[in-house]
C-alpha cells in the first residue's frame, strides 16, 4: 500500500466515480483504476462495487474511508514538519458538522479561517444524523467536529466555543401578543414545522415542550433545513430556528421572538485525543479567538 493508492481511493469516494476522480487528479482513468485494484488486492477485499451506473462503496470501503483519511493527515503532518516552506505547505482540514451549526457559526468561522490561511483546503462533511457526528470523529473520517455539547461517552476531547439559542419564527402577520419573549405555553395546539428525528434541534424542542406539558401539531417535517424559513413565510406553521436565522427571517417578513424559558445549548469543537494536524490546530486556535471576541 502506498500514499498514491490511498489518495486515488479517496478521490473516487469524494468525486463519486472513477472518471470524475481521474479528471480532478489529471490522471488517466485506467491508471487510477489499476491503482485502486492493486490496493484492493493488497487489502484482500473489494472497496467498491462496480455497478451499471458507476461505483458504490462496499462495506469494507466504508470502513476504510476513516483510516485512509487519518493516514493521509498523518503523512501530511510529517511532511509539513520537515518542509522548509512552513505554513505555505499545502494542508487539508477535515471538518464534520451538523447542518444547524454549519450555517452558524460554521460558515463564518471557515470563511474567516480561509482568509487568514489561504493555503489550507477545507473539506466539510455532514453526518447522516446529528448523533453520528461523534462516531465519524472517533473512527477518523474527519479530524474535527463542530458539535452540540455535552457529548456521548466516546473518549473525545472538547473545546467549548459558545451557546446556540433557538427562537420562534411565525408566519407574517401572526399576532403573538407581545414584543418580548414568547411563552412556550402559547404554542399549545399550534401547528409546528419540525426537523427530522435524531437532530439536536428536535430533541431540545421536544424535551422543552414535554417538560412544560405543551402539545403541538407537527404539520411539516422538513428534511432540508433550508426549507424551514420559506415554509414559515408561506404560512405552513411556526418553527424553532437559531437566533441568527430568525433575525434574517424577520427581514423577510416573519414574526420572530425569543422563547420563555430560553432554549439554549452549548457547542464546540471535538476531536480524538492526541496531537492535531497543523491545519486542525490552526482552526482550533482561530475558533477560540473568534468566539471569544465575537
PDB file of C-alpha atoms in Angstrom:
ATOM      1  CA  UNK A   1       0.000   0.000   0.000  1.00  0.00           C
ATOM      2  CA  UNK A   2       1.304   3.459  -0.855  1.00  0.00           C
ATOM      3  CA  UNK A   3       0.167   7.042  -0.491  1.00  0.00           C
ATOM      4  CA  UNK A   4      -0.868   7.344  -4.126  1.00  0.00           C
ATOM      5  CA  UNK A   5      -3.183   4.326  -3.891  1.00  0.00           C
ATOM      6  CA  UNK A   6      -4.889   5.715  -0.802  1.00  0.00           C
ATOM      7  CA  UNK A   7      -5.173   9.160  -2.382  1.00  0.00           C
ATOM      8  CA  UNK A   8      -6.749   7.672  -5.510  1.00  0.00           C
ATOM      9  CA  UNK A   9      -9.213   5.661  -3.416  1.00  0.00           C
ATOM     10  CA  UNK A  10     -10.338   8.779  -1.534  1.00  0.00           C
ATOM     11  CA  UNK A  11     -10.580  10.764  -4.753  1.00  0.00           C
ATOM     12  CA  UNK A  12     -13.043   8.207  -6.147  1.00  0.00           C
ATOM     13  CA  UNK A  13     -15.053   8.439  -2.918  1.00  0.00           C
ATOM     14  CA  UNK A  14     -15.103  12.233  -2.870  1.00  0.00           C
ATOM     15  CA  UNK A  15     -15.810  12.736  -6.586  1.00  0.00           C
ATOM     16  CA  UNK A  16     -18.367   9.944  -6.847  1.00  0.00           C
ATOM     17  CA  UNK A  17     -16.717   7.866  -9.545  1.00  0.00           C
ATOM     18  CA  UNK A  18     -13.554   6.924 -11.391  1.00  0.00           C
ATOM     19  CA  UNK A  19     -13.948   9.230 -14.389  1.00  0.00           C
ATOM     20  CA  UNK A  20     -14.605  12.345 -12.295  1.00  0.00           C
ATOM     21  CA  UNK A  21     -11.764  11.448  -9.921  1.00  0.00           C
ATOM     22  CA  UNK A  22      -9.372  10.922 -12.820  1.00  0.00           C
ATOM     23  CA  UNK A  23     -10.353  14.274 -14.292  1.00  0.00           C
ATOM     24  CA  UNK A  24      -9.886  16.054 -10.951  1.00  0.00           C
ATOM     25  CA  UNK A  25      -6.477  14.434 -10.424  1.00  0.00           C
ATOM     26  CA  UNK A  26      -5.458  14.935 -14.073  1.00  0.00           C
ATOM     27  CA  UNK A  27      -4.504  11.282 -14.485  1.00  0.00           C
ATOM     28  CA  UNK A  28      -5.630   8.677 -16.995  1.00  0.00           C
ATOM     29  CA  UNK A  29      -8.660   6.724 -15.801  1.00  0.00           C
ATOM     30  CA  UNK A  30      -7.039   3.301 -16.457  1.00  0.00           C
ATOM     31  CA  UNK A  31      -4.091   4.358 -14.281  1.00  0.00           C
ATOM     32  CA  UNK A  32      -6.391   5.323 -11.446  1.00  0.00           C
ATOM     33  CA  UNK A  33      -8.489   2.154 -11.803  1.00  0.00           C
ATOM     34  CA  UNK A  34      -5.418  -0.075 -11.795  1.00  0.00           C
ATOM     35  CA  UNK A  35      -4.081   1.644  -8.682  1.00  0.00           C
ATOM     36  CA  UNK A  36      -7.338   1.113  -6.803  1.00  0.00           C
ATOM     37  CA  UNK A  37      -7.473  -2.522  -7.972  1.00  0.00           C
ATOM     38  CA  UNK A  38      -3.934  -3.026  -6.645  1.00  0.00           C
ATOM     39  CA  UNK A  39      -4.991  -1.554  -3.306  1.00  0.00           C
ATOM     40  CA  UNK A  40      -7.959  -3.929  -3.164  1.00  0.00           C
ATOM     41  CA  UNK A  41      -5.668  -6.897  -3.840  1.00  0.00           C
ATOM     42  CA  UNK A  42      -3.339  -5.823  -1.044  1.00  0.00           C
ATOM     43  CA  UNK A  43      -6.249  -5.445   1.378  1.00  0.00           C
ATOM     44  CA  UNK A  44      -7.833  -8.675   0.197  1.00  0.00           C
ATOM     45  CA  UNK A  45     -11.282  -7.199  -0.337  1.00  0.00           C
ATOM     46  CA  UNK A  46     -13.294  -5.078  -2.748  1.00  0.00           C
ATOM     47  CA  UNK A  47     -13.575  -1.422  -1.717  1.00  0.00           C
ATOM     48  CA  UNK A  48     -16.147  -0.611  -4.412  1.00  0.00           C
ATOM     49  CA  UNK A  49     -18.992  -2.483  -6.030  1.00  0.00           C
ATOM     50  CA  UNK A  50     -18.825  -1.857  -9.779  1.00  0.00           C
ATOM     51  CA  UNK A  51     -22.434  -1.374 -10.914  1.00  0.00           C
ATOM     52  CA  UNK A  52     -24.029  -0.351 -14.205  1.00  0.00           C
ATOM     53  CA  UNK A  53     -24.291   3.325 -13.255  1.00  0.00           C
ATOM     54  CA  UNK A  54     -20.846   3.625 -11.670  1.00  0.00           C
ATOM     55  CA  UNK A  55     -19.439   2.514  -8.319  1.00  0.00           C
ATOM     56  CA  UNK A  56     -20.692   2.387  -4.747  1.00  0.00           C
ATOM     57  CA  UNK A  57     -18.646   1.804  -1.626  1.00  0.00           C
ATOM     58  CA  UNK A  58     -18.675  -1.737  -0.256  1.00  0.00           C
ATOM     59  CA  UNK A  59     -18.926  -2.317   3.494  1.00  0.00           C
ATOM     60  CA  UNK A  60     -15.144  -2.661   3.576  1.00  0.00           C
ATOM     61  CA  UNK A  61     -14.788   0.546   1.561  1.00  0.00           C
ATOM     62  CA  UNK A  62     -16.955   2.471   4.009  1.00  0.00           C
ATOM     63  CA  UNK A  63     -14.878   1.162   6.888  1.00  0.00           C
ATOM     64  CA  UNK A  64     -11.638   2.151   5.123  1.00  0.00           C
ATOM     65  CA  UNK A  65     -12.556   5.815   4.497  1.00  0.00           C
ATOM     66  CA  UNK A  66     -11.782   6.945   8.048  1.00  0.00           C
ATOM     67  CA  UNK A  67      -8.417   5.177   8.389  1.00  0.00           C
ATOM     68  CA  UNK A  68      -7.462   6.317   4.872  1.00  0.00           C
ATOM     69  CA  UNK A  69      -8.102   9.963   5.693  1.00  0.00           C
ATOM     70  CA  UNK A  70      -6.289   9.586   9.008  1.00  0.00           C
ATOM     71  CA  UNK A  71      -3.319   8.058   7.166  1.00  0.00           C
ATOM     72  CA  UNK A  72      -3.076  10.979   4.737  1.00  0.00           C
ATOM     73  CA  UNK A  73      -3.419  13.514   7.565  1.00  0.00           C
ATOM     74  CA  UNK A  74      -0.552  11.838   9.429  1.00  0.00           C
ATOM     75  CA  UNK A  75       1.641  11.805   6.338  1.00  0.00           C
ATOM     76  CA  UNK A  76       0.829  15.454   5.635  1.00  0.00           C
ATOM     77  CA  UNK A  77       1.780  16.325   9.226  1.00  0.00           C
ATOM     78  CA  UNK A  78       5.169  14.620   8.823  1.00  0.00           C
ATOM     79  CA  UNK A  79       5.815  16.379   5.527  1.00  0.00           C
ATOM     80  CA  UNK A  80       4.817  19.718   6.999  1.00  0.00           C
ATOM     81  CA  UNK A  81       7.152  19.280   9.960  1.00  0.00           C
ATOM     82  CA  UNK A  82      10.169  18.906   7.672  1.00  0.00           C
ATOM     83  CA  UNK A  83       9.048  21.269   4.891  1.00  0.00           C
ATOM     84  CA  UNK A  84      11.152  24.428   4.765  1.00  0.00           C
ATOM     85  CA  UNK A  85       8.132  26.277   3.345  1.00  0.00           C
ATOM     86  CA  UNK A  86       6.453  26.012   6.765  1.00  0.00           C
ATOM     87  CA  UNK A  87       2.966  27.488   6.744  1.00  0.00           C
ATOM     88  CA  UNK A  88       2.990  27.769   2.953  1.00  0.00           C
ATOM     89  CA  UNK A  89       2.816  23.989   2.530  1.00  0.00           C
ATOM     90  CA  UNK A  90      -0.483  22.715   1.169  1.00  0.00           C
ATOM     91  CA  UNK A  91      -2.657  21.399   4.003  1.00  0.00           C
ATOM     92  CA  UNK A  92      -6.178  19.995   4.361  1.00  0.00           C
ATOM     93  CA  UNK A  93      -8.661  20.480   7.181  1.00  0.00           C
ATOM     94  CA  UNK A  94     -11.331  17.777   7.545  1.00  0.00           C
ATOM     95  CA  UNK A  95     -14.343  19.156   9.423  1.00  0.00           C
ATOM     96  CA  UNK A  96     -17.694  17.470  10.045  1.00  0.00           C
ATOM     97  CA  UNK A  97     -20.644  19.451  11.372  1.00  0.00           C
ATOM     98  CA  UNK A  98     -24.399  19.168  11.846  1.00  0.00           C
ATOM     99  CA  UNK A  99     -26.453  21.369   9.463  1.00  0.00           C
ATOM    100  CA  UNK A 100     -27.635  23.891  12.043  1.00  0.00           C
ATOM    101  CA  UNK A 101     -24.057  24.629  13.174  1.00  0.00           C
ATOM    102  CA  UNK A 102     -22.737  24.614   9.611  1.00  0.00           C
ATOM    103  CA  UNK A 103     -24.748  27.787   8.997  1.00  0.00           C
ATOM    104  CA  UNK A 104     -23.801  29.496  12.252  1.00  0.00           C
ATOM    105  CA  UNK A 105     -21.109  29.696  13.449  1.00  0.00           C
ATOM    106  CA  UNK A 106     -19.555  27.262  10.938  1.00  0.00           C
ATOM    107  CA  UNK A 107     -19.769  29.367   7.779  1.00  0.00           C
ATOM    108  CA  UNK A 108     -18.366  32.458   9.462  1.00  0.00           C
ATOM    109  CA  UNK A 109     -15.547  30.530  11.155  1.00  0.00           C
ATOM    110  CA  UNK A 110     -14.499  28.733   7.983  1.00  0.00           C
ATOM    111  CA  UNK A 111     -14.702  31.951   5.963  1.00  0.00           C
ATOM    112  CA  UNK A 112     -12.502  33.957   8.310  1.00  0.00           C
ATOM    113  CA  UNK A 113     -10.145  30.990   8.710  1.00  0.00           C
ATOM    114  CA  UNK A 114      -9.696  30.691   4.939  1.00  0.00           C
ATOM    115  CA  UNK A 115      -8.987  34.408   4.622  1.00  0.00           C
ATOM    116  CA  UNK A 116      -6.263  34.065   7.237  1.00  0.00           C
ATOM    117  CA  UNK A 117      -4.969  30.743   5.848  1.00  0.00           C
ATOM    118  CA  UNK A 118      -5.467  30.695   2.067  1.00  0.00           C
ATOM    119  CA  UNK A 119      -3.039  27.769   1.720  1.00  0.00           C
ATOM    120  CA  UNK A 120      -5.360  25.426   3.662  1.00  0.00           C
ATOM    121  CA  UNK A 121      -8.045  23.456   1.804  1.00  0.00           C
ATOM    122  CA  UNK A 122     -11.184  22.804   3.886  1.00  0.00           C
ATOM    123  CA  UNK A 123     -13.382  19.743   3.392  1.00  0.00           C
ATOM    124  CA  UNK A 124     -16.738  19.880   5.240  1.00  0.00           C
ATOM    125  CA  UNK A 125     -18.807  16.731   5.771  1.00  0.00           C
ATOM    126  CA  UNK A 126     -22.253  16.210   7.302  1.00  0.00           C
ATOM    127  CA  UNK A 127     -23.348  13.148   9.305  1.00  0.00           C
ATOM    128  CA  UNK A 128     -26.449  11.222   8.275  1.00  0.00           C
ATOM    129  CA  UNK A 129     -27.923  12.090  11.686  1.00  0.00           C
ATOM    130  CA  UNK A 130     -26.597  14.515  14.285  1.00  0.00           C
ATOM    131  CA  UNK A 131     -25.681  11.718  16.703  1.00  0.00           C
ATOM    132  CA  UNK A 132     -23.470  10.164  14.038  1.00  0.00           C
ATOM    133  CA  UNK A 133     -21.005  13.072  14.114  1.00  0.00           C
ATOM    134  CA  UNK A 134     -19.117  11.757  17.130  1.00  0.00           C
ATOM    135  CA  UNK A 135     -18.686   8.334  15.524  1.00  0.00           C
ATOM    136  CA  UNK A 136     -17.190   9.935  12.387  1.00  0.00           C
ATOM    137  CA  UNK A 137     -14.627  11.698  14.590  1.00  0.00           C
ATOM    138  CA  UNK A 138     -13.871   8.607  16.644  1.00  0.00           C
ATOM    139  CA  UNK A 139     -13.370   6.496  13.516  1.00  0.00           C
ATOM    140  CA  UNK A 140     -11.157   9.073  11.767  1.00  0.00           C
ATOM    141  CA  UNK A 141     -13.453  10.098   8.891  1.00  0.00           C
ATOM    142  CA  UNK A 142     -12.892  13.726   9.934  1.00  0.00           C
ATOM    143  CA  UNK A 143     -10.330  15.204  12.292  1.00  0.00           C
ATOM    144  CA  UNK A 144     -12.535  17.904  13.800  1.00  0.00           C
ATOM    145  CA  UNK A 145     -16.253  18.055  14.531  1.00  0.00           C
ATOM    146  CA  UNK A 146     -18.389  21.109  15.218  1.00  0.00           C
ATOM    147  CA  UNK A 147     -20.953  19.659  17.598  1.00  0.00           C
ATOM    148  CA  UNK A 148     -23.509  20.435  20.248  1.00  0.00           C
ATOM    149  CA  UNK A 149     -22.498  19.528  23.776  1.00  0.00           C
ATOM    150  CA  UNK A 150     -22.356  17.530  26.003  1.00  0.00           C
ATOM    151  CA  UNK A 151     -21.020  14.517  24.134  1.00  0.00           C
ATOM    152  CA  UNK A 152     -21.785  10.822  24.412  1.00  0.00           C
ATOM    153  CA  UNK A 153     -19.062   8.939  26.263  1.00  0.00           C
ATOM    154  CA  UNK A 154     -16.758   8.265  23.317  1.00  0.00           C
ATOM    155  CA  UNK A 155     -13.478   9.495  24.797  1.00  0.00           C
ATOM    156  CA  UNK A 156     -13.234  12.608  22.618  1.00  0.00           C
ATOM    157  CA  UNK A 157     -11.601  15.898  23.605  1.00  0.00           C
ATOM    158  CA  UNK A 158     -13.813  19.002  23.661  1.00  0.00           C
ATOM    159  CA  UNK A 159     -13.127  22.688  23.008  1.00  0.00           C
ATOM    160  CA  UNK A 160     -16.233  24.593  24.099  1.00  0.00           C
ATOM    161  CA  UNK A 161     -16.887  27.680  21.949  1.00  0.00           C
ATOM    162  CA  UNK A 162     -20.271  29.139  22.799  1.00  0.00           C
ATOM    163  CA  UNK A 163     -24.020  28.671  23.154  1.00  0.00           C
ATOM    164  CA  UNK A 164     -26.656  28.443  20.431  1.00  0.00           C
ATOM    165  CA  UNK A 165     -30.167  29.735  21.148  1.00  0.00           C
ATOM    166  CA  UNK A 166     -33.397  28.811  19.391  1.00  0.00           C
ATOM    167  CA  UNK A 167     -36.058  31.437  18.674  1.00  0.00           C
ATOM    168  CA  UNK A 168     -39.581  31.089  17.346  1.00  0.00           C
ATOM    169  CA  UNK A 169     -40.441  32.198  13.816  1.00  0.00           C
ATOM    170  CA  UNK A 170     -44.141  32.736  12.977  1.00  0.00           C
ATOM    171  CA  UNK A 171     -45.765  33.374   9.570  1.00  0.00           C
ATOM    172  CA  UNK A 172     -46.052  37.046   8.544  1.00  0.00           C
ATOM    173  CA  UNK A 173     -48.905  38.852  10.246  1.00  0.00           C
ATOM    174  CA  UNK A 174     -49.146  36.454  13.216  1.00  0.00           C
ATOM    175  CA  UNK A 175     -50.361  38.211  16.367  1.00  0.00           C
ATOM    176  CA  UNK A 176     -48.041  36.965  19.101  1.00  0.00           C
ATOM    177  CA  UNK A 177     -49.424  39.466  21.611  1.00  0.00           C
ATOM    178  CA  UNK A 178     -46.113  40.771  22.953  1.00  0.00           C
ATOM    179  CA  UNK A 179     -42.857  42.422  21.921  1.00  0.00           C
ATOM    180  CA  UNK A 180     -40.918  40.338  24.423  1.00  0.00           C
ATOM    181  CA  UNK A 181     -40.155  36.626  24.618  1.00  0.00           C
ATOM    182  CA  UNK A 182     -42.981  34.311  23.586  1.00  0.00           C
ATOM    183  CA  UNK A 183     -44.061  31.891  26.346  1.00  0.00           C
ATOM    184  CA  UNK A 184     -43.797  28.289  25.233  1.00  0.00           C
ATOM    185  CA  UNK A 185     -47.319  27.792  26.600  1.00  0.00           C
ATOM    186  CA  UNK A 186     -48.563  29.924  23.710  1.00  0.00           C
ATOM    187  CA  UNK A 187     -47.752  27.015  21.410  1.00  0.00           C
ATOM    188  CA  UNK A 188     -50.281  24.624  22.941  1.00  0.00           C
ATOM    189  CA  UNK A 189     -52.232  23.217  19.982  1.00  0.00           C
ATOM    190  CA  UNK A 190     -50.169  25.206  17.433  1.00  0.00           C
ATOM    191  CA  UNK A 191     -49.057  23.955  14.005  1.00  0.00           C
ATOM    192  CA  UNK A 192     -45.283  23.392  14.042  1.00  0.00           C
ATOM    193  CA  UNK A 193     -42.729  22.846  11.279  1.00  0.00           C
ATOM    194  CA  UNK A 194     -40.099  20.443  12.558  1.00  0.00           C
ATOM    195  CA  UNK A 195     -36.837  18.842  11.501  1.00  0.00           C
ATOM    196  CA  UNK A 196     -36.226  15.066  11.390  1.00  0.00           C
ATOM    197  CA  UNK A 197     -35.796  12.906  14.464  1.00  0.00           C
ATOM    198  CA  UNK A 198     -32.250  12.344  15.632  1.00  0.00           C
ATOM    199  CA  UNK A 199     -31.326  16.027  15.343  1.00  0.00           C
ATOM    200  CA  UNK A 200     -30.160  18.109  18.280  1.00  0.00           C
ATOM    201  CA  UNK A 201     -32.723  20.786  17.450  1.00  0.00           C
ATOM    202  CA  UNK A 202     -35.728  18.474  17.529  1.00  0.00           C
ATOM    203  CA  UNK A 203     -34.556  16.738  20.709  1.00  0.00           C
ATOM    204  CA  UNK A 204     -34.155  20.079  22.525  1.00  0.00           C
ATOM    205  CA  UNK A 205     -37.570  21.367  21.404  1.00  0.00           C
ATOM    206  CA  UNK A 206     -39.458  18.166  22.200  1.00  0.00           C
ATOM    207  CA  UNK A 207     -37.838  17.919  25.628  1.00  0.00           C
ATOM    208  CA  UNK A 208     -38.791  21.522  26.484  1.00  0.00           C
ATOM    209  CA  UNK A 209     -42.374  21.113  25.286  1.00  0.00           C
ATOM    210  CA  UNK A 210     -42.756  17.838  27.158  1.00  0.00           C
ATOM    211  CA  UNK A 211     -41.350  19.331  30.376  1.00  0.00           C
ATOM    212  CA  UNK A 212     -43.968  22.114  30.207  1.00  0.00           C
ATOM    213  CA  UNK A 213     -46.862  19.829  29.285  1.00  0.00           C
ATOM    214  CA  UNK A 214     -47.323  21.507  25.880  1.00  0.00           C
ATOM    215  CA  UNK A 215     -48.809  19.551  22.975  1.00  0.00           C
ATOM    216  CA  UNK A 216     -48.315  20.826  19.425  1.00  0.00           C
ATOM    217  CA  UNK A 217     -49.202  19.521  15.961  1.00  0.00           C
ATOM    218  CA  UNK A 218     -46.261  18.604  13.763  1.00  0.00           C
ATOM    219  CA  UNK A 219     -47.639  19.558  10.337  1.00  0.00           C
ATOM    220  CA  UNK A 220     -44.446  19.532   8.244  1.00  0.00           C
ATOM    221  CA  UNK A 221     -41.203  17.615   8.792  1.00  0.00           C
ATOM    222  CA  UNK A 222     -38.553  19.374   6.721  1.00  0.00           C
ATOM    223  CA  UNK A 223     -35.515  17.259   5.898  1.00  0.00           C
ATOM    224  CA  UNK A 224     -33.804  20.111   4.014  1.00  0.00           C
ATOM    225  CA  UNK A 225     -33.173  22.656   6.793  1.00  0.00           C
ATOM    226  CA  UNK A 226     -33.022  25.489   4.252  1.00  0.00           C
ATOM    227  CA  UNK A 227     -36.738  24.891   3.574  1.00  0.00           C
ATOM    228  CA  UNK A 228     -37.863  25.741   7.116  1.00  0.00           C
ATOM    229  CA  UNK A 229     -37.911  29.542   6.807  1.00  0.00           C
ATOM    230  CA  UNK A 230     -39.637  29.524   3.374  1.00  0.00           C
ATOM    231  CA  UNK A 231     -42.264  27.204   4.865  1.00  0.00           C
ATOM    232  CA  UNK A 232     -42.815  29.662   7.717  1.00  0.00           C
ATOM    233  CA  UNK A 233     -43.060  32.565   5.279  1.00  0.00           C
ATOM    234  CA  UNK A 234     -45.523  30.539   3.214  1.00  0.00           C
ATOM    235  CA  UNK A 235     -47.800  30.141   6.224  1.00  0.00           C
ATOM    236  CA  UNK A 236     -47.322  26.419   6.884  1.00  0.00           C
ATOM    237  CA  UNK A 237     -46.767  26.946  10.599  1.00  0.00           C
ATOM    238  CA  UNK A 238     -44.349  28.211  13.225  1.00  0.00           C
ATOM    239  CA  UNK A 239     -40.816  26.872  13.653  1.00  0.00           C
ATOM    240  CA  UNK A 240     -37.942  26.884  16.104  1.00  0.00           C
ATOM    241  CA  UNK A 241     -34.819  28.221  14.369  1.00  0.00           C
ATOM    242  CA  UNK A 242     -31.404  29.501  15.514  1.00  0.00           C
ATOM    243  CA  UNK A 243     -31.408  33.136  16.631  1.00  0.00           C
ATOM    244  CA  UNK A 244     -29.321  34.276  13.663  1.00  0.00           C
ATOM    245  CA  UNK A 245     -31.672  32.540  11.228  1.00  0.00           C
ATOM    246  CA  UNK A 246     -34.681  34.092  12.975  1.00  0.00           C
ATOM    247  CA  UNK A 247     -33.274  37.598  12.629  1.00  0.00           C
ATOM    248  CA  UNK A 248     -32.693  37.039   8.911  1.00  0.00           C
ATOM    249  CA  UNK A 249     -36.244  35.663   8.582  1.00  0.00           C
ATOM    250  CA  UNK A 250     -37.625  38.790  10.262  1.00  0.00           C
ATOM    251  CA  UNK A 251     -36.146  40.833   7.432  1.00  0.00           C
ATOM    252  CA  UNK A 252     -38.267  38.767   5.032  1.00  0.00           C
ATOM    253  CA  UNK A 253     -41.492  39.346   6.952  1.00  0.00           C
ATOM    254  CA  UNK A 254     -41.580  36.593   9.571  1.00  0.00           C
ATOM    255  CA  UNK A 255     -42.617  37.441  13.130  1.00  0.00           C
ATOM    256  CA  UNK A 256     -39.797  36.275  15.425  1.00  0.00           C
ATOM    257  CA  UNK A 257     -39.414  36.096  19.183  1.00  0.00           C
ATOM    258  CA  UNK A 258     -37.072  34.553  21.719  1.00  0.00           C
ATOM    259  CA  UNK A 259     -38.728  31.945  23.905  1.00  0.00           C
ATOM    260  CA  UNK A 260     -39.658  31.971  27.566  1.00  0.00           C
ATOM    261  CA  UNK A 261     -37.941  29.998  29.004  1.00  0.00           C
ATOM    262  CA  UNK A 262     -34.945  30.303  26.642  1.00  0.00           C
ATOM    263  CA  UNK A 263     -33.873  27.252  24.622  1.00  0.00           C
ATOM    264  CA  UNK A 264     -30.080  27.105  24.616  1.00  0.00           C
ATOM    265  CA  UNK A 265     -27.352  24.507  24.199  1.00  0.00           C
ATOM    266  CA  UNK A 266     -23.575  24.693  24.213  1.00  0.00           C
ATOM    267  CA  UNK A 267     -21.493  23.856  21.146  1.00  0.00           C
ATOM    268  CA  UNK A 268     -17.820  23.376  20.434  1.00  0.00           C
ATOM    269  CA  UNK A 269     -15.129  21.500  18.552  1.00  0.00           C
ATOM    270  CA  UNK A 270     -14.433  17.828  19.237  1.00  0.00           C
ATOM    271  CA  UNK A 271     -11.508  15.644  18.223  1.00  0.00           C
ATOM    272  CA  UNK A 272      -9.754  12.440  19.131  1.00  0.00           C
ATOM    273  CA  UNK A 273      -7.205  12.670  21.975  1.00  0.00           C
ATOM    274  CA  UNK A 274      -3.652  13.414  20.923  1.00  0.00           C
ATOM    275  CA  UNK A 275      -1.820  15.937  18.756  1.00  0.00           C
ATOM    276  CA  UNK A 276      -3.741  17.662  15.968  1.00  0.00           C
ATOM    277  CA  UNK A 277      -2.541  18.236  12.426  1.00  0.00           C
ATOM    278  CA  UNK A 278      -1.205  21.697  11.609  1.00  0.00           C
ATOM    279  CA  UNK A 279      -4.435  22.620   9.820  1.00  0.00           C
ATOM    280  CA  UNK A 280      -6.707  21.384  12.622  1.00  0.00           C
ATOM    281  CA  UNK A 281      -4.598  23.016  15.314  1.00  0.00           C
ATOM    282  CA  UNK A 282      -4.735  26.315  13.444  1.00  0.00           C
ATOM    283  CA  UNK A 283      -8.524  26.062  13.106  1.00  0.00           C
ATOM    284  CA  UNK A 284      -8.992  25.340  16.820  1.00  0.00           C
ATOM    285  CA  UNK A 285      -6.873  28.377  17.745  1.00  0.00           C
ATOM    286  CA  UNK A 286      -8.755  30.535  15.238  1.00  0.00           C
ATOM    287  CA  UNK A 287     -12.162  29.383  16.504  1.00  0.00           C
ATOM    288  CA  UNK A 288     -11.195  30.041  20.128  1.00  0.00           C
ATOM    289  CA  UNK A 289     -10.145  33.585  19.291  1.00  0.00           C
ATOM    290  CA  UNK A 290     -13.147  34.385  17.080  1.00  0.00           C
ATOM    291  CA  UNK A 291     -15.711  33.026  19.523  1.00  0.00           C
ATOM    292  CA  UNK A 292     -14.070  34.717  22.492  1.00  0.00           C
ATOM    293  CA  UNK A 293     -14.181  38.119  20.778  1.00  0.00           C
ATOM    294  CA  UNK A 294     -17.387  37.850  18.863  1.00  0.00           C
TER     295      UNK A 294
END
